[in-house]
PDB file of C-alpha atoms in Angstrom:
ATOM      1  CA  UNK Y   1      -4.334  56.379 -12.649  1.00 56.00           C
ATOM      2  CA  UNK Y   2      -5.932  52.371 -12.182  1.00 56.00           C
ATOM      3  CA  UNK Y   3      -2.410  50.882 -14.165  1.00 67.00           C
ATOM      4  CA  UNK Y   4      -0.288  52.574 -11.402  1.00 71.00           C
ATOM      5  CA  UNK Y   5      -1.935  52.086  -8.167  1.00 72.00           C
ATOM      6  CA  UNK Y   6      -2.134  47.926  -9.634  1.00 65.00           C
ATOM      7  CA  UNK Y   7       1.591  48.011 -10.262  1.00 68.00           C
ATOM      8  CA  UNK Y   8       2.117  49.110  -6.696  1.00 72.00           C
ATOM      9  CA  UNK Y   9       0.156  46.592  -5.289  1.00 68.00           C
ATOM     10  CA  UNK Y  10       1.341  43.902  -7.261  1.00 70.00           C
ATOM     11  CA  UNK Y  11       4.946  45.457  -6.270  1.00 73.00           C
ATOM     12  CA  UNK Y  12       3.790  45.250  -2.747  1.00 72.00           C
ATOM     13  CA  UNK Y  13       2.932  41.785  -3.098  1.00 74.00           C
ATOM     14  CA  UNK Y  14       6.027  40.417  -4.478  1.00 73.00           C
ATOM     15  CA  UNK Y  15       8.324  43.196  -1.868  1.00 75.00           C
ATOM     16  CA  UNK Y  16       6.354  40.639   1.087  1.00 74.00           C
ATOM     17  CA  UNK Y  17       6.698  37.215  -0.592  1.00 78.00           C
ATOM     18  CA  UNK Y  18      10.379  38.240  -0.892  1.00 79.00           C
ATOM     19  CA  UNK Y  19      10.500  39.125   3.031  1.00 72.00           C
ATOM     20  CA  UNK Y  20       8.870  36.729   3.498  1.00 75.00           C
ATOM     21  CA  UNK Y  21      11.013  33.836   2.267  1.00 71.00           C
ATOM     22  CA  UNK Y  22      14.289  34.952   3.544  1.00 69.00           C
ATOM     23  CA  UNK Y  23      13.179  35.028   7.069  1.00 63.00           C
ATOM     24  CA  UNK Y  24      12.119  31.914   6.017  1.00 66.00           C
ATOM     25  CA  UNK Y  25      15.963  30.824   4.948  1.00 66.00           C
ATOM     26  CA  UNK Y  26      16.864  32.947   7.853  1.00 64.00           C
ATOM     27  CA  UNK Y  27      15.626  31.555  10.926  1.00 58.00           C
ATOM     28  CA  UNK Y  28      15.964  27.836   9.324  1.00 54.00           C
ATOM     29  CA  UNK Y  29      20.001  28.582   8.976  1.00 57.00           C
ATOM     30  CA  UNK Y  30      20.293  30.160  12.386  1.00 56.00           C
ATOM     31  CA  UNK Y  31      17.700  28.312  14.155  1.00 51.00           C
ATOM     32  CA  UNK Y  32      17.095  24.932  13.441  1.00 49.00           C
ATOM     33  CA  UNK Y  33      14.714  22.323  13.897  1.00 50.00           C
ATOM     34  CA  UNK Y  34      15.775  20.206  16.419  1.00 53.00           C
ATOM     35  CA  UNK Y  35      15.992  16.543  15.670  1.00 67.00           C
ATOM     36  CA  UNK Y  36      13.115  14.196  16.776  1.00 83.00           C
ATOM     37  CA  UNK Y  37      13.318  10.075  17.758  1.00 83.00           C
ATOM     38  CA  UNK Y  38      11.578   9.631  14.170  1.00 82.00           C
ATOM     39  CA  UNK Y  39      14.554  11.500  12.692  1.00 84.00           C
ATOM     40  CA  UNK Y  40      17.069   9.478  14.841  1.00 83.00           C
ATOM     41  CA  UNK Y  41      15.822   6.999  13.883  1.00 85.00           C
ATOM     42  CA  UNK Y  42      14.583   7.419  10.566  1.00 83.00           C
ATOM     43  CA  UNK Y  43      18.861   7.574  10.435  1.00 84.00           C
ATOM     44  CA  UNK Y  44      19.869   4.266  11.730  1.00 80.00           C
ATOM     45  CA  UNK Y  45      17.157   1.996  10.824  1.00 84.00           C
ATOM     46  CA  UNK Y  46      18.352  -1.009   8.526  1.00 81.00           C
ATOM     47  CA  UNK Y  47      16.097  -0.759   5.517  1.00 84.00           C
ATOM     48  CA  UNK Y  48      14.806  -3.611   4.661  1.00 88.00           C
ATOM     49  CA  UNK Y  49      15.340  -5.016   0.782  1.00 88.00           C
ATOM     50  CA  UNK Y  50      12.551  -6.956  -0.541  1.00 93.00           C
ATOM     51  CA  UNK Y  51      11.119  -8.025  -4.305  1.00 94.00           C
ATOM     52  CA  UNK Y  52       8.313  -9.115  -5.563  1.00 96.00           C
ATOM     53  CA  UNK Y  53       6.485 -10.711  -8.733  1.00 95.00           C
ATOM     54  CA  UNK Y  54       4.226  -7.971  -9.369  1.00 95.00           C
ATOM     55  CA  UNK Y  55       7.350  -4.997  -9.413  1.00 94.00           C
ATOM     56  CA  UNK Y  56       7.793  -3.219 -12.612  1.00 91.00           C
ATOM     57  CA  UNK Y  57       6.301  -2.342 -15.833  1.00 90.00           C
ATOM     58  CA  UNK Y  58       5.806  -6.445 -16.432  1.00 90.00           C
ATOM     59  CA  UNK Y  59       5.296  -7.362 -12.999  1.00 93.00           C
ATOM     60  CA  UNK Y  60       2.700 -10.528 -12.894  1.00 95.00           C
ATOM     61  CA  UNK Y  61       0.607 -11.852  -9.435  1.00 97.00           C
ATOM     62  CA  UNK Y  62       2.346 -15.142  -8.414  1.00 97.00           C
ATOM     63  CA  UNK Y  63      -1.193 -17.139  -7.202  1.00 97.00           C
ATOM     64  CA  UNK Y  64       0.782 -19.445  -5.398  1.00 97.00           C
ATOM     65  CA  UNK Y  65       1.501 -16.942  -3.354  1.00 98.00           C
ATOM     66  CA  UNK Y  66      -1.203 -14.566  -2.538  1.00 98.00           C
ATOM     67  CA  UNK Y  67      -3.383 -17.756  -1.955  1.00 97.00           C
ATOM     68  CA  UNK Y  68      -1.015 -18.265   0.150  1.00 98.00           C
ATOM     69  CA  UNK Y  69      -1.188 -14.708   1.551  1.00 98.00           C
ATOM     70  CA  UNK Y  70      -4.646 -15.255   1.806  1.00 98.00           C
ATOM     71  CA  UNK Y  71      -4.700 -17.686   4.095  1.00 97.00           C
ATOM     72  CA  UNK Y  72      -1.942 -15.330   6.678  1.00 98.00           C
ATOM     73  CA  UNK Y  73      -4.366 -12.907   6.802  1.00 98.00           C
ATOM     74  CA  UNK Y  74      -7.770 -15.368   7.290  1.00 97.00           C
ATOM     75  CA  UNK Y  75      -5.955 -17.164   9.904  1.00 96.00           C
ATOM     76  CA  UNK Y  76      -3.845 -13.651  11.226  1.00 97.00           C
ATOM     77  CA  UNK Y  77      -5.164 -10.510   9.790  1.00 96.00           C
ATOM     78  CA  UNK Y  78      -8.893 -11.084   9.773  1.00 95.00           C
ATOM     79  CA  UNK Y  79      -9.087 -11.239  13.746  1.00 94.00           C
ATOM     80  CA  UNK Y  80      -9.236  -7.410  13.814  1.00 94.00           C
ATOM     81  CA  UNK Y  81      -8.977  -6.222  10.575  1.00 95.00           C
ATOM     82  CA  UNK Y  82     -12.071  -5.680   7.564  1.00 95.00           C
ATOM     83  CA  UNK Y  83     -11.624  -6.475   4.121  1.00 96.00           C
ATOM     84  CA  UNK Y  84     -15.007  -4.832   3.105  1.00 95.00           C
ATOM     85  CA  UNK Y  85     -13.892  -4.020  -0.456  1.00 96.00           C
ATOM     86  CA  UNK Y  86     -13.241  -7.576  -1.377  1.00 97.00           C
ATOM     87  CA  UNK Y  87     -16.293 -10.389  -2.441  1.00 97.00           C
ATOM     88  CA  UNK Y  88     -15.743 -14.244  -1.535  1.00 97.00           C
ATOM     89  CA  UNK Y  89     -15.755 -14.695  -5.478  1.00 97.00           C
ATOM     90  CA  UNK Y  90     -13.238 -12.169  -6.366  1.00 97.00           C
ATOM     91  CA  UNK Y  91     -10.873 -14.893  -4.459  1.00 97.00           C
ATOM     92  CA  UNK Y  92     -11.534 -17.056  -8.182  1.00 97.00           C
ATOM     93  CA  UNK Y  93      -9.131 -14.529  -9.782  1.00 97.00           C
ATOM     94  CA  UNK Y  94      -6.307 -15.888  -7.588  1.00 97.00           C
ATOM     95  CA  UNK Y  95      -6.612 -19.355  -8.585  1.00 95.00           C
ATOM     96  CA  UNK Y  96      -9.439 -20.659  -6.199  1.00 97.00           C
ATOM     97  CA  UNK Y  97     -12.248 -22.979  -8.066  1.00 96.00           C
ATOM     98  CA  UNK Y  98     -15.672 -21.927  -7.624  1.00 97.00           C
ATOM     99  CA  UNK Y  99     -16.077 -24.655  -5.239  1.00 97.00           C
ATOM    100  CA  UNK Y 100     -13.008 -23.462  -2.878  1.00 97.00           C
ATOM    101  CA  UNK Y 101     -14.740 -19.625  -3.121  1.00 97.00           C
ATOM    102  CA  UNK Y 102     -18.159 -21.236  -2.333  1.00 97.00           C
ATOM    103  CA  UNK Y 103     -16.224 -23.809   0.528  1.00 97.00           C
ATOM    104  CA  UNK Y 104     -14.430 -20.919   1.443  1.00 97.00           C
ATOM    105  CA  UNK Y 105     -17.415 -18.331   2.595  1.00 96.00           C
ATOM    106  CA  UNK Y 106     -19.793 -20.902   3.990  1.00 95.00           C
ATOM    107  CA  UNK Y 107     -17.100 -21.483   6.745  1.00 94.00           C
ATOM    108  CA  UNK Y 108     -17.496 -17.650   7.466  1.00 93.00           C
ATOM    109  CA  UNK Y 109     -20.246 -15.874   8.986  1.00 90.00           C
ATOM    110  CA  UNK Y 110     -21.763 -12.937   7.772  1.00 90.00           C
ATOM    111  CA  UNK Y 111     -23.874 -10.081   9.576  1.00 87.00           C
ATOM    112  CA  UNK Y 112     -27.670 -10.519   8.584  1.00 83.00           C
ATOM    113  CA  UNK Y 113     -31.241 -10.332   9.570  1.00 78.00           C
ATOM    114  CA  UNK Y 114     -33.592 -12.820  10.898  1.00 80.00           C
ATOM    115  CA  UNK Y 115     -36.824 -12.969   8.921  1.00 76.00           C
ATOM    116  CA  UNK Y 116     -39.491 -13.941  10.903  1.00 74.00           C
ATOM    117  CA  UNK Y 117     -38.565 -10.977  14.013  1.00 80.00           C
ATOM    118  CA  UNK Y 118     -36.341  -8.962  12.323  1.00 74.00           C
ATOM    119  CA  UNK Y 119     -33.515  -9.223  14.528  1.00 80.00           C
ATOM    120  CA  UNK Y 120     -29.622  -8.520  13.693  1.00 81.00           C
ATOM    121  CA  UNK Y 121     -28.029 -12.254  12.760  1.00 80.00           C
ATOM    122  CA  UNK Y 122     -25.687 -13.801  11.691  1.00 84.00           C
ATOM    123  CA  UNK Y 123     -26.051 -16.668   8.135  1.00 88.00           C
ATOM    124  CA  UNK Y 124     -23.328 -18.388   6.272  1.00 93.00           C
ATOM    125  CA  UNK Y 125     -21.650 -16.949   3.704  1.00 93.00           C
ATOM    126  CA  UNK Y 126     -22.272 -17.147  -0.175  1.00 95.00           C
ATOM    127  CA  UNK Y 127     -19.487 -16.093  -3.200  1.00 96.00           C
ATOM    128  CA  UNK Y 128     -21.433 -12.685  -3.392  1.00 96.00           C
ATOM    129  CA  UNK Y 129     -20.750 -11.587   0.465  1.00 96.00           C
ATOM    130  CA  UNK Y 130     -17.956  -9.071   1.870  1.00 96.00           C
ATOM    131  CA  UNK Y 131     -15.271 -10.255   3.938  1.00 96.00           C
ATOM    132  CA  UNK Y 132     -17.131  -9.692   7.644  1.00 94.00           C
ATOM    133  CA  UNK Y 133     -15.708  -7.385   9.946  1.00 93.00           C
ATOM    134  CA  UNK Y 134     -14.678  -9.274  12.834  1.00 93.00           C
ATOM    135  CA  UNK Y 135     -15.831  -6.170  14.967  1.00 93.00           C
ATOM    136  CA  UNK Y 136     -19.623  -5.041  14.707  1.00 89.00           C
ATOM    137  CA  UNK Y 137     -18.894  -1.420  14.822  1.00 90.00           C
ATOM    138  CA  UNK Y 138     -16.125   0.789  16.292  1.00 91.00           C
ATOM    139  CA  UNK Y 139     -16.421   1.366  19.445  1.00 93.00           C
ATOM    140  CA  UNK Y 140     -16.624  -2.671  19.776  1.00 93.00           C
ATOM    141  CA  UNK Y 141     -13.343  -2.812  17.379  1.00 92.00           C
ATOM    142  CA  UNK Y 142     -11.375   0.332  20.829  1.00 91.00           C
ATOM    143  CA  UNK Y 143     -12.213  -1.806  23.491  1.00 89.00           C
ATOM    144  CA  UNK Y 144     -10.247  -4.835  21.833  1.00 88.00           C
ATOM    145  CA  UNK Y 145      -7.281  -2.973  20.930  1.00 87.00           C
ATOM    146  CA  UNK Y 146      -6.206  -1.232  23.145  1.00 82.00           C
ATOM    147  CA  UNK Y 147      -8.210   2.554  21.740  1.00 86.00           C
ATOM    148  CA  UNK Y 148      -6.965   2.098  18.443  1.00 87.00           C
ATOM    149  CA  UNK Y 149      -9.509   0.701  15.265  1.00 92.00           C
ATOM    150  CA  UNK Y 150      -7.989  -1.690  12.896  1.00 94.00           C
ATOM    151  CA  UNK Y 151      -7.427   0.207  10.250  1.00 94.00           C
ATOM    152  CA  UNK Y 152      -9.800  -1.858   6.604  1.00 95.00           C
ATOM    153  CA  UNK Y 153      -7.447  -3.492   4.383  1.00 96.00           C
ATOM    154  CA  UNK Y 154      -8.863  -3.385   1.037  1.00 96.00           C
ATOM    155  CA  UNK Y 155      -6.885  -0.619  -0.152  1.00 96.00           C
ATOM    156  CA  UNK Y 156      -3.609  -0.742   2.378  1.00 96.00           C
ATOM    157  CA  UNK Y 157      -1.366  -1.242   0.492  1.00 96.00           C
ATOM    158  CA  UNK Y 158      -2.393   1.770  -2.194  1.00 95.00           C
ATOM    159  CA  UNK Y 159      -2.998   3.476   0.865  1.00 94.00           C
ATOM    160  CA  UNK Y 160       0.229   3.486   2.451  1.00 92.00           C
ATOM    161  CA  UNK Y 161       3.978   5.198   0.970  1.00 92.00           C
ATOM    162  CA  UNK Y 162       5.233   2.048  -0.354  1.00 93.00           C
ATOM    163  CA  UNK Y 163       2.853   0.278  -0.175  1.00 95.00           C
ATOM    164  CA  UNK Y 164       3.335  -3.309  -0.369  1.00 96.00           C
ATOM    165  CA  UNK Y 165       7.318  -3.003   0.688  1.00 96.00           C
ATOM    166  CA  UNK Y 166       6.118  -0.757   3.494  1.00 96.00           C
ATOM    167  CA  UNK Y 167       3.396  -4.251   5.029  1.00 97.00           C
ATOM    168  CA  UNK Y 168       6.766  -6.431   4.826  1.00 97.00           C
ATOM    169  CA  UNK Y 169       8.664  -3.794   6.685  1.00 96.00           C
ATOM    170  CA  UNK Y 170       6.279  -3.409   9.327  1.00 96.00           C
ATOM    171  CA  UNK Y 171       4.924  -6.798   9.640  1.00 97.00           C
ATOM    172  CA  UNK Y 172       8.789  -7.896   9.681  1.00 96.00           C
ATOM    173  CA  UNK Y 173      10.547  -5.078  12.161  1.00 94.00           C
ATOM    174  CA  UNK Y 174       8.699  -5.677  15.522  1.00 95.00           C
ATOM    175  CA  UNK Y 175      11.837  -5.715  17.985  1.00 93.00           C
ATOM    176  CA  UNK Y 176      13.226  -4.112  21.300  1.00 92.00           C
ATOM    177  CA  UNK Y 177      13.512  -0.353  21.956  1.00 92.00           C
ATOM    178  CA  UNK Y 178      17.378   0.731  20.570  1.00 90.00           C
ATOM    179  CA  UNK Y 179      18.630   1.633  24.561  1.00 89.00           C
ATOM    180  CA  UNK Y 180      21.248   4.351  22.122  1.00 91.00           C
ATOM    181  CA  UNK Y 181      17.645   5.679  21.573  1.00 90.00           C
ATOM    182  CA  UNK Y 182      16.328   6.248  24.479  1.00 88.00           C
ATOM    183  CA  UNK Y 183      19.814   7.606  25.355  1.00 88.00           C
ATOM    184  CA  UNK Y 184      19.782  10.919  23.153  1.00 85.00           C
ATOM    185  CA  UNK Y 185      15.280  11.299  24.026  1.00 86.00           C
ATOM    186  CA  UNK Y 186      14.186  10.302  26.992  1.00 86.00           C
ATOM    187  CA  UNK Y 187      10.717  11.017  26.239  1.00 87.00           C
ATOM    188  CA  UNK Y 188      10.498   8.648  23.428  1.00 86.00           C
ATOM    189  CA  UNK Y 189      10.124   5.231  25.490  1.00 92.00           C
ATOM    190  CA  UNK Y 190       7.750   3.224  24.462  1.00 92.00           C
ATOM    191  CA  UNK Y 191       4.101   3.214  26.550  1.00 91.00           C
ATOM    192  CA  UNK Y 192       2.938   0.793  28.201  1.00 89.00           C
ATOM    193  CA  UNK Y 193       0.718  -1.014  26.232  1.00 87.00           C
ATOM    194  CA  UNK Y 194       1.994   0.001  22.992  1.00 92.00           C
ATOM    195  CA  UNK Y 195       4.864  -1.498  20.187  1.00 94.00           C
ATOM    196  CA  UNK Y 196       8.276  -0.149  18.939  1.00 94.00           C
ATOM    197  CA  UNK Y 197       8.583  -0.778  15.786  1.00 95.00           C
ATOM    198  CA  UNK Y 198      10.854   1.629  13.328  1.00 94.00           C
ATOM    199  CA  UNK Y 199       9.486   0.873  10.324  1.00 94.00           C
ATOM    200  CA  UNK Y 200       5.925   2.913  11.915  1.00 93.00           C
ATOM    201  CA  UNK Y 201       5.736   6.649  11.694  1.00 89.00           C
ATOM    202  CA  UNK Y 202       4.685   6.979  14.891  1.00 89.00           C
ATOM    203  CA  UNK Y 203       7.833   4.190  16.102  1.00 91.00           C
ATOM    204  CA  UNK Y 204       4.809   2.960  18.770  1.00 92.00           C
ATOM    205  CA  UNK Y 205       1.747   0.554  17.446  1.00 91.00           C
ATOM    206  CA  UNK Y 206      -1.122  -0.662  19.950  1.00 90.00           C
ATOM    207  CA  UNK Y 207      -1.600  -3.749  17.138  1.00 92.00           C
ATOM    208  CA  UNK Y 208       1.324  -6.364  18.689  1.00 92.00           C
ATOM    209  CA  UNK Y 209       3.622  -8.614  16.068  1.00 95.00           C
ATOM    210  CA  UNK Y 210       0.488 -10.231  14.422  1.00 96.00           C
ATOM    211  CA  UNK Y 211       3.539 -13.055  13.192  1.00 96.00           C
ATOM    212  CA  UNK Y 212       5.193 -14.124  16.401  1.00 91.00           C
ATOM    213  CA  UNK Y 213       7.119 -17.310  15.351  1.00 95.00           C
ATOM    214  CA  UNK Y 214       7.919 -19.214  12.067  1.00 96.00           C
ATOM    215  CA  UNK Y 215       5.240 -22.036  11.378  1.00 95.00           C
ATOM    216  CA  UNK Y 216       2.032 -19.377  12.674  1.00 96.00           C
ATOM    217  CA  UNK Y 217       0.669 -20.317   9.604  1.00 96.00           C
ATOM    218  CA  UNK Y 218       0.789 -24.621   8.179  1.00 96.00           C
ATOM    219  CA  UNK Y 219       1.141 -24.390   4.648  1.00 96.00           C
ATOM    220  CA  UNK Y 220       0.182 -26.982   2.398  1.00 94.00           C
ATOM    221  CA  UNK Y 221       3.678 -29.357   1.262  1.00 94.00           C
ATOM    222  CA  UNK Y 222       4.667 -28.160  -1.885  1.00 94.00           C
ATOM    223  CA  UNK Y 223       5.486 -24.504  -0.439  1.00 96.00           C
ATOM    224  CA  UNK Y 224       7.725 -22.159   0.381  1.00 95.00           C
ATOM    225  CA  UNK Y 225       8.452 -23.262   4.529  1.00 96.00           C
ATOM    226  CA  UNK Y 226       6.171 -20.263   6.720  1.00 97.00           C
ATOM    227  CA  UNK Y 227       9.018 -18.181   8.411  1.00 97.00           C
ATOM    228  CA  UNK Y 228       7.514 -14.924   9.167  1.00 97.00           C
ATOM    229  CA  UNK Y 229      10.317 -13.203   6.332  1.00 96.00           C
ATOM    230  CA  UNK Y 230       7.649 -15.546   4.197  1.00 97.00           C
ATOM    231  CA  UNK Y 231       3.922 -15.273   5.614  1.00 98.00           C
ATOM    232  CA  UNK Y 232       5.264 -11.934   5.520  1.00 97.00           C
ATOM    233  CA  UNK Y 233       5.923 -11.953   2.065  1.00 98.00           C
ATOM    234  CA  UNK Y 234       2.814 -12.962   1.201  1.00 98.00           C
ATOM    235  CA  UNK Y 235       0.152 -10.932   2.970  1.00 98.00           C
ATOM    236  CA  UNK Y 236       2.263  -8.044   1.443  1.00 98.00           C
ATOM    237  CA  UNK Y 237       1.624  -9.210  -1.595  1.00 98.00           C
ATOM    238  CA  UNK Y 238      -1.946 -10.468  -1.023  1.00 98.00           C
ATOM    239  CA  UNK Y 239      -3.024  -6.970   0.130  1.00 98.00           C
ATOM    240  CA  UNK Y 240      -1.392  -5.409  -2.953  1.00 97.00           C
ATOM    241  CA  UNK Y 241      -3.730  -7.611  -5.425  1.00 98.00           C
ATOM    242  CA  UNK Y 242      -7.177  -6.670  -2.783  1.00 97.00           C
ATOM    243  CA  UNK Y 243      -6.080  -3.168  -3.335  1.00 97.00           C
ATOM    244  CA  UNK Y 244      -4.768  -3.820  -7.329  1.00 96.00           C
ATOM    245  CA  UNK Y 245      -6.391  -6.447  -8.569  1.00 96.00           C
ATOM    246  CA  UNK Y 246      -6.688  -4.776 -12.126  1.00 95.00           C
ATOM    247  CA  UNK Y 247      -2.591  -4.476 -12.078  1.00 94.00           C
ATOM    248  CA  UNK Y 248      -1.669  -7.122 -14.610  1.00 94.00           C
ATOM    249  CA  UNK Y 249      -4.099  -6.256 -16.686  1.00 93.00           C
ATOM    250  CA  UNK Y 250      -3.609  -2.505 -16.522  1.00 92.00           C
ATOM    251  CA  UNK Y 251       0.453  -3.599 -17.220  1.00 92.00           C
ATOM    252  CA  UNK Y 252      -1.213  -5.158 -20.672  1.00 92.00           C
ATOM    253  CA  UNK Y 253      -2.891  -2.231 -21.274  1.00 93.00           C
ATOM    254  CA  UNK Y 254      -0.277   0.367 -21.059  1.00 92.00           C
ATOM    255  CA  UNK Y 255       2.083  -1.985 -22.912  1.00 91.00           C
ATOM    256  CA  UNK Y 256      -0.469  -2.557 -25.881  1.00 93.00           C
ATOM    257  CA  UNK Y 257      -0.428   1.362 -25.975  1.00 94.00           C
ATOM    258  CA  UNK Y 258       3.081   2.016 -25.727  1.00 93.00           C
ATOM    259  CA  UNK Y 259       3.611  -0.340 -29.109  1.00 94.00           C
ATOM    260  CA  UNK Y 260       0.495   1.185 -30.270  1.00 94.00           C
ATOM    261  CA  UNK Y 261       2.363   4.692 -30.250  1.00 94.00           C
ATOM    262  CA  UNK Y 262       5.714   4.045 -31.015  1.00 94.00           C
ATOM    263  CA  UNK Y 263       4.068   2.004 -34.178  1.00 94.00           C
ATOM    264  CA  UNK Y 264       1.631   5.792 -35.409  1.00 93.00           C
ATOM    265  CA  UNK Y 265       4.746   7.884 -35.161  1.00 93.00           C
ATOM    266  CA  UNK Y 266       7.102   5.751 -37.053  1.00 92.00           C
ATOM    267  CA  UNK Y 267       3.563   5.824 -39.701  1.00 89.00           C
ATOM    268  CA  UNK Y 268       3.515   9.620 -39.355  1.00 90.00           C
ATOM    269  CA  UNK Y 269       6.662   9.859 -39.360  1.00 89.00           C
ATOM    270  CA  UNK Y 270       6.982   7.841 -42.883  1.00 87.00           C
ATOM    271  CA  UNK Y 271       4.506   9.845 -43.991  1.00 86.00           C
ATOM    272  CA  UNK Y 272       5.430  13.169 -43.326  1.00 81.00           C
ATOM    273  CA  UNK Y 273       8.876  12.724 -45.145  1.00 82.00           C
ATOM    274  CA  UNK Y 274       5.919  10.825 -48.604  1.00 79.00           C
ATOM    275  CA  UNK Y 275       4.112  13.916 -48.843  1.00 79.00           C
ATOM    276  CA  UNK Y 276       7.280  16.616 -49.117  1.00 75.00           C
ATOM    277  CA  UNK Y 277      10.389  14.883 -50.045  1.00 69.00           C
ATOM    278  CA  UNK Y 278       8.952  16.226 -53.561  1.00 72.00           C
ATOM    279  CA  UNK Y 279       7.828  19.426 -52.176  1.00 70.00           C
ATOM    280  CA  UNK Y 280      11.994  20.021 -50.946  1.00 68.00           C
ATOM    281  CA  UNK Y 281      13.014  18.724 -54.284  1.00 66.00           C
ATOM    282  CA  UNK Y 282      11.623  21.387 -55.966  1.00 70.00           C
ATOM    283  CA  UNK Y 283      12.970  24.294 -53.113  1.00 72.00           C
ATOM    284  CA  UNK Y 284      16.457  22.943 -53.999  1.00 67.00           C
ATOM    285  CA  UNK Y 285      15.824  22.799 -57.067  1.00 67.00           C
ATOM    286  CA  UNK Y 286      14.985  26.064 -57.987  1.00 68.00           C
ATOM    287  CA  UNK Y 287      17.266  27.405 -54.380  1.00 62.00           C
TER     288      UNK Y 287
END
């Protein structure tokens, strides 16, 4: 008696699922989802193509580019964005000497406590300190950024789809809102105080264009010209390194594992052939 009831219950669930699926398909065909401004922009925007030295399974970081990217972050992005998971001493991995790291840390003021009074204070940074936040708390951050809290950039390149490619597109994508968009979607006009960017999911950012003009950052002699495009590439590469500093080691480990597995597979195959060769010969002779 229990089994027939269980079978009927199961059939009921299956019938309900089929009915729901059919209803969804009918609704999608008869009442298609109306196009939104975001969909229209995605269909009409020009895709930006950029390549980095660390792309692909053999990719490696360009230390000079990472140093330029740190300079862009330090002189532009750090005014609003923190990198609380990166310590000054980590910069040695991108080619800065210990003396340079010590000087960089000393040039920054980090939060501390007055040893005499216990009151909040600041002190000169040490290589072991982490990058300080530009704001004491989220309330201050919102007050300075049109009620938006700038995201921490430590893991930004891994937290956003597209990673450094998305960051590059965003930094170079600010533009005037197309009249054609407003013609189709009058309500999509960028609100006062926000900035239109077709590469941002919501289309409108509270952040003004951080890289506003060529030469905003002065690179050392021997480096590429600091155009907006170049600065965006460099800081995107630096943020990728900050989010995944062990990328090169991971690539080397992956290739070592692949080679080990290939060699192991070859040994296993020849061992198999050696062990079973005589048995196959005896079986063939017996047949």
